[in-house]
């Protein structure tokens, strides 16, 4: 026997309003099944009908689609692998791996970040209960694989990354990048800027570290992306917002640059004392002041090290997962987001894949918030995307 939850006082708040759980139950009833049915039909077509002893006739002989979670090829969320990257514009969202950790200054391993994130993403379904979103029913998602980075050569890798990101961005597909160390922040933004024309992008940077040095160990490393990104006219320093900064791993050379360029910094204490909503308001206001879109750079070490051990520079005292996800929700739903990168996931240091799982949550939440805010699926290419590439957006660096 089933009961109507709306008649159950457990599902009512003190003022009589419905609970989140009740709303979630109602939202699920309104979701279509079209995407799921297409996936089942395609699985049967491509993977052959199951053996006669299998009673559930939606199961094919060869694993295709979401189930079983432990089987299949490790694309993100079991999304289709698009080998011909010229077809990436046929999808709403494109997952791009950037297996680069030559910018690491202490503990390497983030080159395995894309693999780790993809592997644990198989644990997820495309449906989120609280949000009432089924990504399979809302958007088309693909995985284009990895950019071919060059081991031990940052600058050549940066050139590859910028070209790859520019291609996906210009296609109109929403780019989601799996890092990789944080040195990729510069070439990813450079790739975006190549197709902005005279438009501008604000950067919201979740991290425990400022990453604003010009060089580290005489090269452009993972402590340096925002010095070089904000040298570009399309990415003004006044629109760089850095959230969660603090602790014992913030080099003074970078702090000096933040002071000189007047970037916007919120420590974890700032965020908790002013409140999550005020912090989100601050970030949104500063990043969107005079800009046309927002790039989100999410360093997994912005979250307290107890929750994300699998990272190169773990720093205690960071944001709680709930706090980071709430800030992300506000920012994604209330700005024009042009893409996101999730960096510094280092599977060799992880425990039970928890860091990769957190990265997966960040990515899936971002897609859901883009759907809820009407930014996805895209009905047309955003106006801030300029067709012609400007290859001179940044100054030469040696």
mmCIF file of C-alpha atoms in Angstrom:
data_model
loop_
_atom_site.group_PDB
_atom_site.id
_atom_site.type_symbol
_atom_site.label_atom_id
_atom_site.label_comp_id
_atom_site.label_asym_id
_atom_site.label_seq_id
_atom_site.Cartn_x
_atom_site.Cartn_y
_atom_site.Cartn_z
ATOM 1 C CA UNK A 1 0.000 0.000 0.000
ATOM 2 C CA UNK A 2 1.281 3.464 -0.877
ATOM 3 C CA UNK A 3 0.344 6.752 0.728
ATOM 4 C CA UNK A 4 0.281 10.323 -0.523
ATOM 5 C CA UNK A 5 3.290 12.050 1.103
ATOM 6 C CA UNK A 6 1.483 15.395 0.990
ATOM 7 C CA UNK A 7 -0.816 14.069 3.750
ATOM 8 C CA UNK A 8 2.061 12.950 5.950
ATOM 9 C CA UNK A 9 3.112 15.527 8.601
ATOM 10 C CA UNK A 10 6.685 14.201 8.376
ATOM 11 C CA UNK A 11 6.838 15.731 4.887
ATOM 12 C CA UNK A 12 5.611 19.124 6.079
ATOM 13 C CA UNK A 13 7.751 21.963 7.366
ATOM 14 C CA UNK A 14 6.532 23.795 10.486
ATOM 15 C CA UNK A 15 4.882 26.480 8.341
ATOM 16 C CA UNK A 16 3.022 23.884 6.299
ATOM 17 C CA UNK A 17 5.200 24.105 3.205
ATOM 18 C CA UNK A 18 6.193 20.917 1.429
ATOM 19 C CA UNK A 19 9.589 19.380 2.168
ATOM 20 C CA UNK A 20 12.417 19.044 -0.315
ATOM 21 C CA UNK A 21 11.796 15.294 -0.366
ATOM 22 C CA UNK A 22 8.122 15.761 -1.242
ATOM 23 C CA UNK A 23 8.978 18.193 -4.023
ATOM 24 C CA UNK A 24 11.575 15.735 -5.330
ATOM 25 C CA UNK A 25 8.999 12.945 -5.466
ATOM 26 C CA UNK A 26 6.639 15.163 -7.415
ATOM 27 C CA UNK A 27 9.328 16.360 -9.824
ATOM 28 C CA UNK A 28 10.383 12.827 -10.684
ATOM 29 C CA UNK A 29 6.838 11.975 -11.727
ATOM 30 C CA UNK A 30 6.993 14.743 -14.338
ATOM 31 C CA UNK A 31 10.313 13.678 -15.875
ATOM 32 C CA UNK A 32 10.159 12.026 -19.311
ATOM 33 C CA UNK A 33 11.599 8.592 -20.064
ATOM 34 C CA UNK A 34 12.546 9.304 -23.657
ATOM 35 C CA UNK A 35 16.314 9.352 -23.174
ATOM 36 C CA UNK A 36 16.279 6.176 -21.106
ATOM 37 C CA UNK A 37 14.128 4.371 -23.673
ATOM 38 C CA UNK A 38 16.458 5.462 -26.474
ATOM 39 C CA UNK A 39 19.439 4.179 -24.505
ATOM 40 C CA UNK A 40 17.751 0.801 -23.963
ATOM 41 C CA UNK A 41 16.789 0.492 -27.622
ATOM 42 C CA UNK A 42 20.264 1.398 -28.784
ATOM 43 C CA UNK A 43 21.792 -1.049 -26.310
ATOM 44 C CA UNK A 44 19.692 -3.869 -27.696
ATOM 45 C CA UNK A 45 20.513 -2.884 -31.269
ATOM 46 C CA UNK A 46 24.256 -2.532 -30.741
ATOM 47 C CA UNK A 47 24.758 -5.127 -28.009
ATOM 48 C CA UNK A 48 22.387 -7.915 -29.168
ATOM 49 C CA UNK A 49 19.399 -9.274 -27.317
ATOM 50 C CA UNK A 50 20.145 -11.118 -24.091
ATOM 51 C CA UNK A 51 20.245 -14.877 -23.654
ATOM 52 C CA UNK A 52 16.864 -16.581 -23.460
ATOM 53 C CA UNK A 53 17.209 -17.145 -19.697
ATOM 54 C CA UNK A 54 17.249 -13.388 -18.990
ATOM 55 C CA UNK A 55 13.753 -12.273 -18.027
ATOM 56 C CA UNK A 56 14.436 -8.529 -18.227
ATOM 57 C CA UNK A 57 14.446 -8.058 -22.002
ATOM 58 C CA UNK A 58 15.895 -4.542 -21.740
ATOM 59 C CA UNK A 59 19.272 -6.165 -20.957
ATOM 60 C CA UNK A 60 21.531 -6.749 -23.986
ATOM 61 C CA UNK A 61 24.233 -9.412 -24.345
ATOM 62 C CA UNK A 62 27.059 -6.856 -24.387
ATOM 63 C CA UNK A 63 27.063 -4.039 -21.833
ATOM 64 C CA UNK A 64 25.849 -0.785 -23.388
ATOM 65 C CA UNK A 65 24.693 2.330 -21.541
ATOM 66 C CA UNK A 66 24.519 2.970 -17.804
ATOM 67 C CA UNK A 67 24.275 -0.590 -16.462
ATOM 68 C CA UNK A 68 25.940 -2.456 -14.934
ATOM 69 C CA UNK A 69 27.984 0.293 -13.285
ATOM 70 C CA UNK A 70 31.109 -1.862 -13.037
ATOM 71 C CA UNK A 71 31.174 -2.744 -16.748
ATOM 72 C CA UNK A 72 31.684 -0.868 -19.979
ATOM 73 C CA UNK A 73 34.238 1.650 -21.244
ATOM 74 C CA UNK A 74 35.250 4.436 -18.868
ATOM 75 C CA UNK A 75 33.881 7.557 -20.480
ATOM 76 C CA UNK A 76 32.369 10.138 -18.145
ATOM 77 C CA UNK A 77 28.927 8.911 -17.037
ATOM 78 C CA UNK A 78 29.170 6.275 -19.803
ATOM 79 C CA UNK A 79 28.633 9.079 -22.340
ATOM 80 C CA UNK A 80 29.276 8.329 -26.018
ATOM 81 C CA UNK A 81 32.940 8.544 -26.997
ATOM 82 C CA UNK A 82 33.292 10.924 -29.943
ATOM 83 C CA UNK A 83 36.441 9.880 -31.749
ATOM 84 C CA UNK A 84 35.927 12.410 -34.545
ATOM 85 C CA UNK A 85 36.267 15.689 -32.631
ATOM 86 C CA UNK A 86 34.933 17.570 -35.661
ATOM 87 C CA UNK A 87 31.487 16.333 -34.565
ATOM 88 C CA UNK A 88 31.689 17.721 -31.026
ATOM 89 C CA UNK A 89 29.348 20.607 -31.868
ATOM 90 C CA UNK A 90 26.518 18.107 -32.315
ATOM 91 C CA UNK A 91 26.350 17.736 -28.520
ATOM 92 C CA UNK A 92 25.281 20.104 -25.752
ATOM 93 C CA UNK A 93 28.190 19.236 -23.456
ATOM 94 C CA UNK A 94 31.660 17.857 -24.148
ATOM 95 C CA UNK A 95 33.905 16.220 -21.565
ATOM 96 C CA UNK A 96 37.602 16.801 -22.283
ATOM 97 C CA UNK A 97 40.430 15.168 -20.336
ATOM 98 C CA UNK A 98 43.696 17.050 -19.831
ATOM 99 C CA UNK A 99 46.153 14.502 -18.356
ATOM 100 C CA UNK A 100 48.935 16.968 -17.600
ATOM 101 C CA UNK A 101 50.989 17.185 -14.402
ATOM 102 C CA UNK A 102 54.300 18.539 -15.632
ATOM 103 C CA UNK A 103 53.397 21.804 -13.908
ATOM 104 C CA UNK A 104 53.427 20.082 -10.523
ATOM 105 C CA UNK A 105 56.034 21.367 -8.069
ATOM 106 C CA UNK A 106 55.854 18.631 -5.417
ATOM 107 C CA UNK A 107 53.585 15.561 -5.689
ATOM 108 C CA UNK A 108 52.862 14.385 -9.265
ATOM 109 C CA UNK A 109 49.920 12.195 -10.184
ATOM 110 C CA UNK A 110 47.255 14.525 -11.544
ATOM 111 C CA UNK A 111 47.934 13.237 -15.063
ATOM 112 C CA UNK A 112 45.792 10.313 -13.895
ATOM 113 C CA UNK A 113 42.972 12.648 -12.814
ATOM 114 C CA UNK A 114 40.863 12.236 -15.971
ATOM 115 C CA UNK A 115 41.090 8.440 -15.705
ATOM 116 C CA UNK A 116 40.160 8.481 -12.025
ATOM 117 C CA UNK A 117 37.202 10.807 -12.494
ATOM 118 C CA UNK A 118 35.858 8.871 -15.457
ATOM 119 C CA UNK A 119 36.213 5.546 -13.654
ATOM 120 C CA UNK A 120 34.293 6.540 -10.525
ATOM 121 C CA UNK A 121 31.695 8.485 -12.526
ATOM 122 C CA UNK A 122 30.309 5.054 -13.504
ATOM 123 C CA UNK A 123 28.983 4.896 -9.942
ATOM 124 C CA UNK A 124 26.575 7.734 -10.723
ATOM 125 C CA UNK A 125 23.274 7.728 -12.571
ATOM 126 C CA UNK A 126 22.211 10.734 -14.663
ATOM 127 C CA UNK A 127 19.355 11.477 -12.222
ATOM 128 C CA UNK A 128 19.539 13.683 -9.116
ATOM 129 C CA UNK A 129 16.746 13.239 -6.586
ATOM 130 C CA UNK A 130 16.728 16.638 -4.876
ATOM 131 C CA UNK A 131 17.083 18.674 -8.063
ATOM 132 C CA UNK A 132 14.580 16.618 -10.044
ATOM 133 C CA UNK A 133 16.966 16.555 -13.002
ATOM 134 C CA UNK A 134 17.710 13.613 -15.283
ATOM 135 C CA UNK A 135 20.616 14.679 -17.471
ATOM 136 C CA UNK A 136 19.824 11.888 -19.907
ATOM 137 C CA UNK A 137 16.405 13.473 -20.496
ATOM 138 C CA UNK A 138 17.677 17.067 -20.626
ATOM 139 C CA UNK A 139 20.926 17.285 -22.606
ATOM 140 C CA UNK A 140 23.208 15.423 -24.956
ATOM 141 C CA UNK A 141 26.594 14.632 -23.434
ATOM 142 C CA UNK A 142 29.719 13.298 -25.096
ATOM 143 C CA UNK A 143 33.286 12.495 -24.104
ATOM 144 C CA UNK A 144 35.929 13.464 -26.669
ATOM 145 C CA UNK A 145 38.768 11.811 -24.785
ATOM 146 C CA UNK A 146 42.019 13.543 -23.843
ATOM 147 C CA UNK A 147 44.154 16.335 -25.206
ATOM 148 C CA UNK A 148 47.545 14.941 -26.305
ATOM 149 C CA UNK A 149 49.856 16.647 -23.809
ATOM 150 C CA UNK A 150 53.648 16.468 -23.988
ATOM 151 C CA UNK A 151 55.322 15.021 -20.862
ATOM 152 C CA UNK A 152 57.923 17.301 -19.252
ATOM 153 C CA UNK A 153 57.164 20.194 -21.618
ATOM 154 C CA UNK A 154 54.673 22.681 -20.224
ATOM 155 C CA UNK A 155 54.738 25.157 -23.086
ATOM 156 C CA UNK A 156 54.089 22.596 -25.826
ATOM 157 C CA UNK A 157 51.357 21.074 -23.661
ATOM 158 C CA UNK A 158 49.861 24.532 -23.135
ATOM 159 C CA UNK A 159 49.736 25.030 -26.907
ATOM 160 C CA UNK A 160 47.955 21.699 -27.325
ATOM 161 C CA UNK A 161 45.503 22.505 -24.523
ATOM 162 C CA UNK A 162 44.656 25.953 -25.874
ATOM 163 C CA UNK A 163 44.042 24.564 -29.349
ATOM 164 C CA UNK A 164 41.851 21.751 -28.050
ATOM 165 C CA UNK A 165 39.797 23.969 -25.751
ATOM 166 C CA UNK A 166 39.383 26.608 -28.469
ATOM 167 C CA UNK A 167 38.043 23.946 -30.845
ATOM 168 C CA UNK A 168 35.419 22.658 -28.398
ATOM 169 C CA UNK A 169 34.452 26.149 -27.229
ATOM 170 C CA UNK A 170 34.043 27.478 -30.776
ATOM 171 C CA UNK A 171 31.858 24.488 -31.718
ATOM 172 C CA UNK A 172 29.162 25.637 -29.313
ATOM 173 C CA UNK A 173 29.405 22.561 -27.068
ATOM 174 C CA UNK A 174 29.752 23.463 -23.391
ATOM 175 C CA UNK A 175 33.299 22.475 -22.347
ATOM 176 C CA UNK A 176 33.922 20.540 -19.113
ATOM 177 C CA UNK A 177 37.604 19.848 -18.540
ATOM 178 C CA UNK A 178 39.057 17.114 -16.351
ATOM 179 C CA UNK A 179 42.544 18.037 -15.075
ATOM 180 C CA UNK A 180 45.370 17.746 -14.691
ATOM 181 C CA UNK A 181 47.301 20.141 -12.464
ATOM 182 C CA UNK A 182 46.299 23.776 -12.170
ATOM 183 C CA UNK A 183 48.881 25.011 -14.645
ATOM 184 C CA UNK A 184 46.230 24.185 -17.248
ATOM 185 C CA UNK A 185 44.196 27.167 -16.014
ATOM 186 C CA UNK A 186 46.212 29.523 -18.198
ATOM 187 C CA UNK A 187 46.000 27.613 -21.511
ATOM 188 C CA UNK A 188 42.319 26.774 -20.990
ATOM 189 C CA UNK A 189 41.417 30.434 -20.510
ATOM 190 C CA UNK A 190 43.674 31.314 -23.452
ATOM 191 C CA UNK A 191 41.702 28.860 -25.583
ATOM 192 C CA UNK A 192 38.444 30.519 -24.536
ATOM 193 C CA UNK A 193 39.805 34.010 -25.165
ATOM 194 C CA UNK A 194 40.813 33.118 -28.723
ATOM 195 C CA UNK A 195 37.109 32.988 -29.594
ATOM 196 C CA UNK A 196 35.783 35.880 -27.514
ATOM 197 C CA UNK A 197 36.534 38.657 -30.008
ATOM 198 C CA UNK A 198 36.196 41.847 -27.950
ATOM 199 C CA UNK A 199 34.117 40.117 -25.240
ATOM 200 C CA UNK A 200 35.400 39.588 -21.706
ATOM 201 C CA UNK A 201 35.359 36.652 -19.304
ATOM 202 C CA UNK A 202 35.299 36.688 -15.526
ATOM 203 C CA UNK A 203 37.076 33.891 -13.674
ATOM 204 C CA UNK A 204 35.746 32.347 -10.459
ATOM 205 C CA UNK A 205 38.533 30.337 -8.917
ATOM 206 C CA UNK A 206 37.847 27.847 -6.088
ATOM 207 C CA UNK A 207 41.149 27.042 -4.371
ATOM 208 C CA UNK A 208 43.229 27.162 -1.193
ATOM 209 C CA UNK A 209 46.096 28.767 -3.126
ATOM 210 C CA UNK A 210 46.224 32.029 -5.082
ATOM 211 C CA UNK A 211 48.162 30.612 -8.086
ATOM 212 C CA UNK A 212 49.239 34.081 -9.202
ATOM 213 C CA UNK A 213 53.040 33.836 -9.343
ATOM 214 C CA UNK A 214 54.714 34.692 -12.634
ATOM 215 C CA UNK A 215 57.056 31.700 -12.393
ATOM 216 C CA UNK A 216 57.825 28.876 -9.993
ATOM 217 C CA UNK A 217 61.114 26.990 -10.300
ATOM 218 C CA UNK A 218 61.772 29.225 -13.335
ATOM 219 C CA UNK A 219 58.750 27.974 -15.304
ATOM 220 C CA UNK A 220 54.998 28.548 -15.599
ATOM 221 C CA UNK A 221 53.825 25.909 -13.150
ATOM 222 C CA UNK A 222 50.581 25.057 -11.353
ATOM 223 C CA UNK A 223 51.139 28.016 -9.034
ATOM 224 C CA UNK A 224 51.095 30.474 -11.953
ATOM 225 C CA UNK A 225 47.945 30.274 -14.136
ATOM 226 C CA UNK A 226 46.213 33.487 -13.102
ATOM 227 C CA UNK A 227 49.258 35.736 -13.485
ATOM 228 C CA UNK A 228 49.311 34.845 -17.177
ATOM 229 C CA UNK A 229 45.562 34.504 -17.752
ATOM 230 C CA UNK A 230 44.914 38.007 -16.409
ATOM 231 C CA UNK A 231 47.583 39.404 -18.734
ATOM 232 C CA UNK A 232 45.043 38.878 -21.509
ATOM 233 C CA UNK A 233 42.718 41.777 -22.303
ATOM 234 C CA UNK A 234 39.749 39.384 -22.438
ATOM 235 C CA UNK A 235 40.281 38.264 -18.810
ATOM 236 C CA UNK A 236 40.747 41.355 -16.595
ATOM 237 C CA UNK A 237 42.278 40.845 -13.159
ATOM 238 C CA UNK A 238 39.464 42.851 -11.570
ATOM 239 C CA UNK A 239 37.097 40.042 -12.604
ATOM 240 C CA UNK A 240 39.180 37.272 -11.018
ATOM 241 C CA UNK A 241 37.447 36.032 -7.842
ATOM 242 C CA UNK A 242 39.348 33.572 -5.652
ATOM 243 C CA UNK A 243 37.333 31.644 -3.071
ATOM 244 C CA UNK A 244 38.657 29.603 -0.152
ATOM 245 C CA UNK A 245 42.225 30.952 -0.131
ATOM 246 C CA UNK A 246 44.328 30.416 2.996
ATOM 247 C CA UNK A 247 46.612 28.259 5.046
ATOM 248 C CA UNK A 248 50.342 27.640 4.968
ATOM 249 C CA UNK A 249 50.852 27.149 1.239
ATOM 250 C CA UNK A 250 50.234 30.594 -0.266
ATOM 251 C CA UNK A 251 53.541 31.964 -1.614
ATOM 252 C CA UNK A 252 54.155 35.638 -0.895
ATOM 253 C CA UNK A 253 55.177 36.238 -4.521
ATOM 254 C CA UNK A 254 51.618 35.418 -5.524
ATOM 255 C CA UNK A 255 50.087 37.515 -2.754
ATOM 256 C CA UNK A 256 52.032 40.521 -4.028
ATOM 257 C CA UNK A 257 50.540 40.060 -7.502
ATOM 258 C CA UNK A 258 47.010 39.829 -6.077
ATOM 259 C CA UNK A 259 47.572 43.083 -4.210
ATOM 260 C CA UNK A 260 49.036 44.858 -7.245
ATOM 261 C CA UNK A 261 46.343 43.670 -9.655
ATOM 262 C CA UNK A 262 43.475 44.076 -7.162
ATOM 263 C CA UNK A 263 42.043 40.593 -7.588
ATOM 264 C CA UNK A 264 39.164 39.561 -5.330
ATOM 265 C CA UNK A 265 39.963 37.118 -2.519
ATOM 266 C CA UNK A 266 37.704 35.437 0.014
ATOM 267 C CA UNK A 267 39.215 33.180 2.643
ATOM 268 C CA UNK A 268 37.277 30.316 4.185
ATOM 269 C CA UNK A 269 36.800 32.475 7.286
ATOM 270 C CA UNK A 270 35.459 35.315 5.136
ATOM 271 C CA UNK A 271 32.980 32.933 3.538
ATOM 272 C CA UNK A 272 31.772 31.404 6.787
ATOM 273 C CA UNK A 273 31.538 34.726 8.649
ATOM 274 C CA UNK A 274 29.722 36.639 5.903
ATOM 275 C CA UNK A 275 27.588 33.620 5.040
ATOM 276 C CA UNK A 276 27.390 31.525 1.909
ATOM 277 C CA UNK A 277 24.818 33.718 0.186
ATOM 278 C CA UNK A 278 26.760 36.924 0.790
ATOM 279 C CA UNK A 279 29.933 35.214 -0.462
ATOM 280 C CA UNK A 280 28.141 34.034 -3.587
ATOM 281 C CA UNK A 281 26.720 37.529 -4.132
ATOM 282 C CA UNK A 282 30.240 38.975 -3.863
ATOM 283 C CA UNK A 283 31.695 36.473 -6.332
ATOM 284 C CA UNK A 284 28.892 36.946 -8.837
ATOM 285 C CA UNK A 285 29.029 40.739 -8.672
ATOM 286 C CA UNK A 286 32.810 40.947 -9.123
ATOM 287 C CA UNK A 287 33.123 38.288 -11.823
ATOM 288 C CA UNK A 288 30.274 39.693 -13.939
ATOM 289 C CA UNK A 289 31.187 43.376 -13.648
ATOM 290 C CA UNK A 290 31.652 44.359 -17.292
ATOM 291 C CA UNK A 291 32.125 40.787 -18.536
ATOM 292 C CA UNK A 292 30.076 38.698 -20.950
ATOM 293 C CA UNK A 293 30.557 35.242 -19.453
ATOM 294 C CA UNK A 294 32.179 33.420 -16.529
ATOM 295 C CA UNK A 295 34.770 30.645 -16.475
ATOM 296 C CA UNK A 296 34.839 28.421 -13.368
ATOM 297 C CA UNK A 297 38.129 26.907 -12.280
ATOM 298 C CA UNK A 298 37.487 24.429 -9.485
ATOM 299 C CA UNK A 299 40.602 23.192 -7.711
ATOM 300 C CA UNK A 300 39.520 20.184 -5.671
ATOM 301 C CA UNK A 301 41.854 21.221 -2.819
ATOM 302 C CA UNK A 302 39.519 24.127 -1.985
ATOM 303 C CA UNK A 303 37.677 21.474 0.019
ATOM 304 C CA UNK A 304 39.065 20.456 3.381
ATOM 305 C CA UNK A 305 41.795 17.844 3.005
ATOM 306 C CA UNK A 306 39.912 15.386 5.190
ATOM 307 C CA UNK A 307 37.350 14.984 2.393
ATOM 308 C CA UNK A 308 39.727 15.068 -0.602
ATOM 309 C CA UNK A 309 43.029 13.354 0.256
ATOM 310 C CA UNK A 310 43.818 12.630 -3.390
ATOM 311 C CA UNK A 311 45.390 15.921 -4.349
ATOM 312 C CA UNK A 312 48.916 17.263 -4.685
ATOM 313 C CA UNK A 313 48.733 20.089 -2.140
ATOM 314 C CA UNK A 314 46.169 19.090 0.514
ATOM 315 C CA UNK A 315 45.484 21.897 2.975
ATOM 316 C CA UNK A 316 43.382 21.433 6.145
ATOM 317 C CA UNK A 317 40.768 24.045 6.966
ATOM 318 C CA UNK A 318 39.133 24.272 3.549
ATOM 319 C CA UNK A 319 35.479 24.411 2.608
ATOM 320 C CA UNK A 320 33.093 21.640 3.549
ATOM 321 C CA UNK A 321 31.666 19.774 0.544
ATOM 322 C CA UNK A 322 28.168 21.136 1.282
ATOM 323 C CA UNK A 323 29.521 24.688 1.342
ATOM 324 C CA UNK A 324 31.417 24.334 -1.917
ATOM 325 C CA UNK A 325 28.442 22.744 -3.674
ATOM 326 C CA UNK A 326 26.089 25.479 -2.455
ATOM 327 C CA UNK A 327 28.412 28.230 -3.675
ATOM 328 C CA UNK A 328 28.706 26.427 -6.997
ATOM 329 C CA UNK A 329 24.914 26.224 -7.256
ATOM 330 C CA UNK A 330 24.443 29.947 -6.749
ATOM 331 C CA UNK A 331 27.238 30.886 -9.128
ATOM 332 C CA UNK A 332 26.237 28.546 -11.958
ATOM 333 C CA UNK A 333 22.541 29.371 -11.789
ATOM 334 C CA UNK A 334 23.067 33.139 -11.606
ATOM 335 C CA UNK A 335 25.853 33.790 -14.118
ATOM 336 C CA UNK A 336 26.417 33.088 -17.797
ATOM 337 C CA UNK A 337 28.874 30.203 -17.525
ATOM 338 C CA UNK A 338 31.027 29.459 -20.573
ATOM 339 C CA UNK A 339 32.804 26.394 -19.163
ATOM 340 C CA UNK A 340 34.373 24.736 -16.137
ATOM 341 C CA UNK A 341 37.576 22.905 -15.316
ATOM 342 C CA UNK A 342 38.074 20.616 -12.311
ATOM 343 C CA UNK A 343 41.752 20.253 -11.465
ATOM 344 C CA UNK A 344 44.307 18.747 -9.070
ATOM 345 C CA UNK A 345 42.653 15.348 -8.607
ATOM 346 C CA UNK A 346 45.546 12.963 -8.003
ATOM 347 C CA UNK A 347 44.361 9.326 -7.849
ATOM 348 C CA UNK A 348 47.713 7.921 -6.564
ATOM 349 C CA UNK A 349 47.054 9.750 -3.286
ATOM 350 C CA UNK A 350 43.324 9.086 -3.140
ATOM 351 C CA UNK A 351 41.473 6.884 -0.661
ATOM 352 C CA UNK A 352 38.507 4.854 -1.927
ATOM 353 C CA UNK A 353 38.205 7.213 -4.929
ATOM 354 C CA UNK A 354 36.665 9.867 -2.669
ATOM 355 C CA UNK A 355 38.469 12.793 -4.316
ATOM 356 C CA UNK A 356 37.532 11.651 -7.810
ATOM 357 C CA UNK A 357 33.972 11.160 -6.603
ATOM 358 C CA UNK A 358 33.884 14.730 -5.295
ATOM 359 C CA UNK A 359 35.095 15.964 -8.675
ATOM 360 C CA UNK A 360 32.351 13.949 -10.354
ATOM 361 C CA UNK A 361 29.783 15.543 -8.058
ATOM 362 C CA UNK A 362 31.024 19.032 -8.939
ATOM 363 C CA UNK A 363 30.696 18.269 -12.647
ATOM 364 C CA UNK A 364 27.261 16.644 -12.454
ATOM 365 C CA UNK A 365 25.912 19.421 -10.231
ATOM 366 C CA UNK A 366 27.212 22.007 -12.672
ATOM 367 C CA UNK A 367 25.369 20.380 -15.571
ATOM 368 C CA UNK A 368 22.177 20.145 -13.533
ATOM 369 C CA UNK A 369 22.337 23.813 -12.510
ATOM 370 C CA UNK A 370 22.926 24.809 -16.118
ATOM 371 C CA UNK A 371 19.765 22.915 -17.051
ATOM 372 C CA UNK A 372 17.741 24.423 -14.199
ATOM 373 C CA UNK A 373 18.866 27.942 -15.129
ATOM 374 C CA UNK A 374 18.005 27.446 -18.802
ATOM 375 C CA UNK A 375 21.603 27.642 -20.048
ATOM 376 C CA UNK A 376 21.431 24.066 -21.311
ATOM 377 C CA UNK A 377 20.475 22.737 -23.729
ATOM 378 C CA UNK A 378 21.621 25.543 -26.004
ATOM 379 C CA UNK A 379 19.169 26.476 -28.733
ATOM 380 C CA UNK A 380 21.821 28.506 -30.498
ATOM 381 C CA UNK A 381 25.491 29.267 -30.120
ATOM 382 C CA UNK A 382 26.049 31.919 -27.405
ATOM 383 C CA UNK A 383 26.657 35.433 -28.704
ATOM 384 C CA UNK A 384 29.958 35.716 -26.843
ATOM 385 C CA UNK A 385 31.532 33.031 -29.071
ATOM 386 C CA UNK A 386 33.415 34.656 -31.941
ATOM 387 C CA UNK A 387 33.847 32.481 -35.030
ATOM 388 C CA UNK A 388 37.337 33.625 -35.987
ATOM 389 C CA UNK A 389 40.241 32.678 -33.762
ATOM 390 C CA UNK A 390 42.522 35.409 -32.423
ATOM 391 C CA UNK A 391 45.876 33.713 -31.989
ATOM 392 C CA UNK A 392 47.473 36.799 -30.397
ATOM 393 C CA UNK A 393 45.369 37.136 -27.255
ATOM 394 C CA UNK A 394 48.400 36.721 -24.969
ATOM 395 C CA UNK A 395 51.876 38.176 -25.135
ATOM 396 C CA UNK A 396 54.804 35.909 -26.067
ATOM 397 C CA UNK A 397 56.543 34.406 -23.053
ATOM 398 C CA UNK A 398 59.950 32.797 -22.854
#
